[in-house]
Coordinates of C-alpha atoms in Angstrom, one line a residue:
M260 CA 26.8 -6.4 -2.2
R261 CA 24.4 -8.1 0.2
L262 CA 21.0 -6.8 1.0
L263 CA 19.8 -6.2 4.5
R264 CA 17.3 -8.7 5.8
S265 CA 14.7 -6.0 6.0
T266 CA 15.2 -5.1 2.3
D267 CA 14.9 -8.7 1.3
L268 CA 11.7 -9.1 3.3
A269 CA 10.2 -5.8 2.0
L270 CA 10.7 -7.1 -1.6
R271 CA 9.2 -10.5 -0.8
V272 CA 6.2 -8.9 1.0
L273 CA 5.5 -6.7 -2.0
M274 CA 5.8 -9.7 -4.3
R275 CA 3.5 -11.8 -2.2
L276 CA 0.9 -9.0 -2.1
A277 CA 1.2 -8.4 -5.8
V278 CA -0.1 -11.9 -6.5
A279 CA -2.8 -11.9 -3.7
A280 CA -5.5 -10.7 -6.2
D281 CA -8.5 -9.9 -4.1
A282 CA -7.2 -11.6 -1.0
T283 CA -6.0 -9.5 1.9
P284 CA -3.6 -11.7 3.9
T285 CA -2.6 -10.5 7.4
T286 CA 0.9 -9.6 8.4
R287 CA 0.9 -12.8 10.4
Q288 CA 0.0 -14.9 7.3
V289 CA 2.6 -13.1 5.2
A290 CA 5.2 -13.7 7.9
A291 CA 4.3 -17.4 8.0
D292 CA 4.3 -17.6 4.2
M293 CA 7.8 -16.0 4.1
D294 CA 9.0 -18.0 7.1
V295 CA 10.2 -14.9 9.0
P296 CA 9.5 -13.7 12.5
Y297 CA 6.2 -11.9 12.9
T298 CA 7.9 -9.0 14.7
H299 CA 10.3 -8.4 11.8
A300 CA 7.5 -8.6 9.3
T301 CA 5.5 -6.1 11.3
K302 CA 8.3 -3.5 11.2
V303 CA 8.8 -4.0 7.4
V304 CA 5.0 -3.8 6.7
A305 CA 4.8 -0.6 8.8
E306 CA 7.6 1.0 6.7
L307 CA 5.9 -0.2 3.4
Q308 CA 2.7 1.4 4.6
H309 CA 4.4 4.6 5.5
L310 CA 5.8 4.7 2.0
G311 CA 2.3 4.3 0.6
L312 CA 3.2 0.9 -1.1
V313 CA 0.9 -1.2 1.1
D314 CA -2.5 -0.6 2.6
A315 CA -2.9 -2.2 6.0
R316 CA -6.3 -2.5 7.7
R317 CA -7.0 -3.8 11.1
G318 CA -9.9 -5.8 12.4
R319 CA -12.6 -7.9 10.8
G320 CA -12.2 -7.8 7.0
G321 CA -8.8 -6.2 7.4
G322 CA -5.4 -7.3 6.0
L323 CA -2.7 -6.2 3.7
A324 CA -3.2 -5.0 0.1
L325 CA -0.7 -3.7 -2.4
T326 CA -1.5 -0.2 -3.5
E327 CA -1.2 0.9 -7.1
K328 CA 1.9 2.8 -6.1
G329 CA 3.3 -0.4 -4.7
R330 CA 2.5 -2.4 -7.9
T331 CA 4.4 0.2 -10.0
A332 CA 7.1 0.9 -7.5
S333 CA 10.7 0.7 -8.8
V334 CA 12.6 -2.2 -7.2
G335 CA 15.7 0.1 -7.2
A336 CA 13.8 2.8 -5.2
V337 CA 12.6 0.2 -2.7
V338 CA 16.1 -1.1 -2.3
R339 CA 17.5 2.4 -1.9
T340 CA 14.9 3.3 0.7
F341 CA 15.6 0.2 2.9
E342 CA 19.4 0.1 2.3
G343 CA 20.0 3.8 2.7
E344 CA 22.4 5.9 0.7
G345 CA 25.5 5.0 2.5
D346 CA 28.7 3.7 1.0
V347 CA 29.4 0.0 0.6
V348 CA 32.4 0.4 2.9
D349 CA 32.7 2.7 5.9
C350 CA 35.8 4.7 5.2
E351 CA 35.0 7.3 7.8
G352 CA 34.4 4.8 10.7
T353 CA 36.3 4.5 13.9
P354 CA 39.1 4.1 13.3
G355 CA 39.0 5.8 9.9
C356 CA 40.7 4.1 7.0
P357 CA 44.3 5.5 6.6
L358 CA 43.9 5.3 2.8
R359 CA 40.8 7.5 2.6
S360 CA 42.7 10.6 1.4
G361 CA 44.0 8.9 -1.8
C362 CA 42.1 5.7 -2.2
Q363 CA 40.7 4.7 -5.6
L364 CA 38.6 1.9 -4.1
R365 CA 35.9 4.0 -2.5
G366 CA 35.0 5.7 -5.8
A367 CA 35.0 2.4 -7.7
L368 CA 32.7 0.8 -5.1
R369 CA 30.4 3.8 -5.2
R370 CA 30.1 3.5 -9.0
A371 CA 29.5 -0.2 -8.7
Q372 CA 26.7 0.5 -6.1
E373 CA 25.1 3.0 -8.4
A374 CA 25.3 0.6 -11.3
F375 CA 23.5 -2.0 -9.1
F376 CA 20.7 0.5 -8.3
A377 CA 20.5 1.7 -11.9
T378 CA 19.9 -1.9 -13.0
L379 CA 17.0 -2.3 -10.6
D380 CA 15.5 1.2 -11.2
P381 CA 13.4 0.2 -14.3
V382 CA 12.2 -3.0 -12.8
T383 CA 8.8 -2.7 -11.1
V384 CA 7.2 -5.0 -8.5
A385 CA 4.7 -6.1 -11.2
D386 CA 7.6 -7.1 -13.4
I387 CA 9.1 -9.4 -10.8
V388 CA 5.9 -11.5 -10.2
T389 CA 5.4 -12.6 -13.8
D390 CA 5.7 -16.3 -14.6
P391 CA 7.1 -18.4 -13.1
T392 CA 7.4 -16.4 -9.9
G393 CA 3.7 -15.4 -9.5
P394 CA 2.4 -19.0 -9.5
L395 CA 5.3 -20.0 -7.2
L396 CA 4.3 -17.3 -4.7
L397 CA 0.7 -18.4 -4.8
G398 CA 1.8 -21.9 -4.1
I399 CA 3.6 -21.0 -0.8
S400 CA 0.6 -19.4 0.7
R401 CA -0.5 -21.4 3.8
G402 CA -3.9 -19.7 4.1
P403 CA -5.2 -18.4 7.4
A404 CA -3.2 -19.3 10.4
D405 CA -4.9 -21.3 13.1
G406 CA -6.7 -18.9 15.3
D407 CA -6.0 -16.0 13.1
K408 CA -8.5 -13.2 13.9
R409 CA -7.4 -11.1 10.9
V410 CA -5.7 -8.6 13.3
Q411 CA -2.3 -7.3 12.2

């Protein structure tokens, strides 16, 4: 199973903010730290804010901060939210799979997908930033971007 790019970025943003301590990096800074396009980071941050995992404030003194809900969020729940609840394969697509009425593969893949999520469910964002990951994340921070006006 391969995660969507937005799922991967959402997890990395949460991890980056989990080690930010009292700092409030901007979306632009986080995008630069994660080496992803700013527009993509903006969409992911907006969804994380909508979910209550990230607090985003505009203007002077603004920036991004992980909420308590974000710190204790289940990695499995975050992945489910960004990936959606769909099947690993699209048996009902156009054209539909001719084996769908008697196929054993669809159920096996669904069970494998649920096992994947179940493995991630007890893991929190706080869990995945312990050593050695946390210090590594702090090391990639590039600090304020040139000309950054702290606007997201």
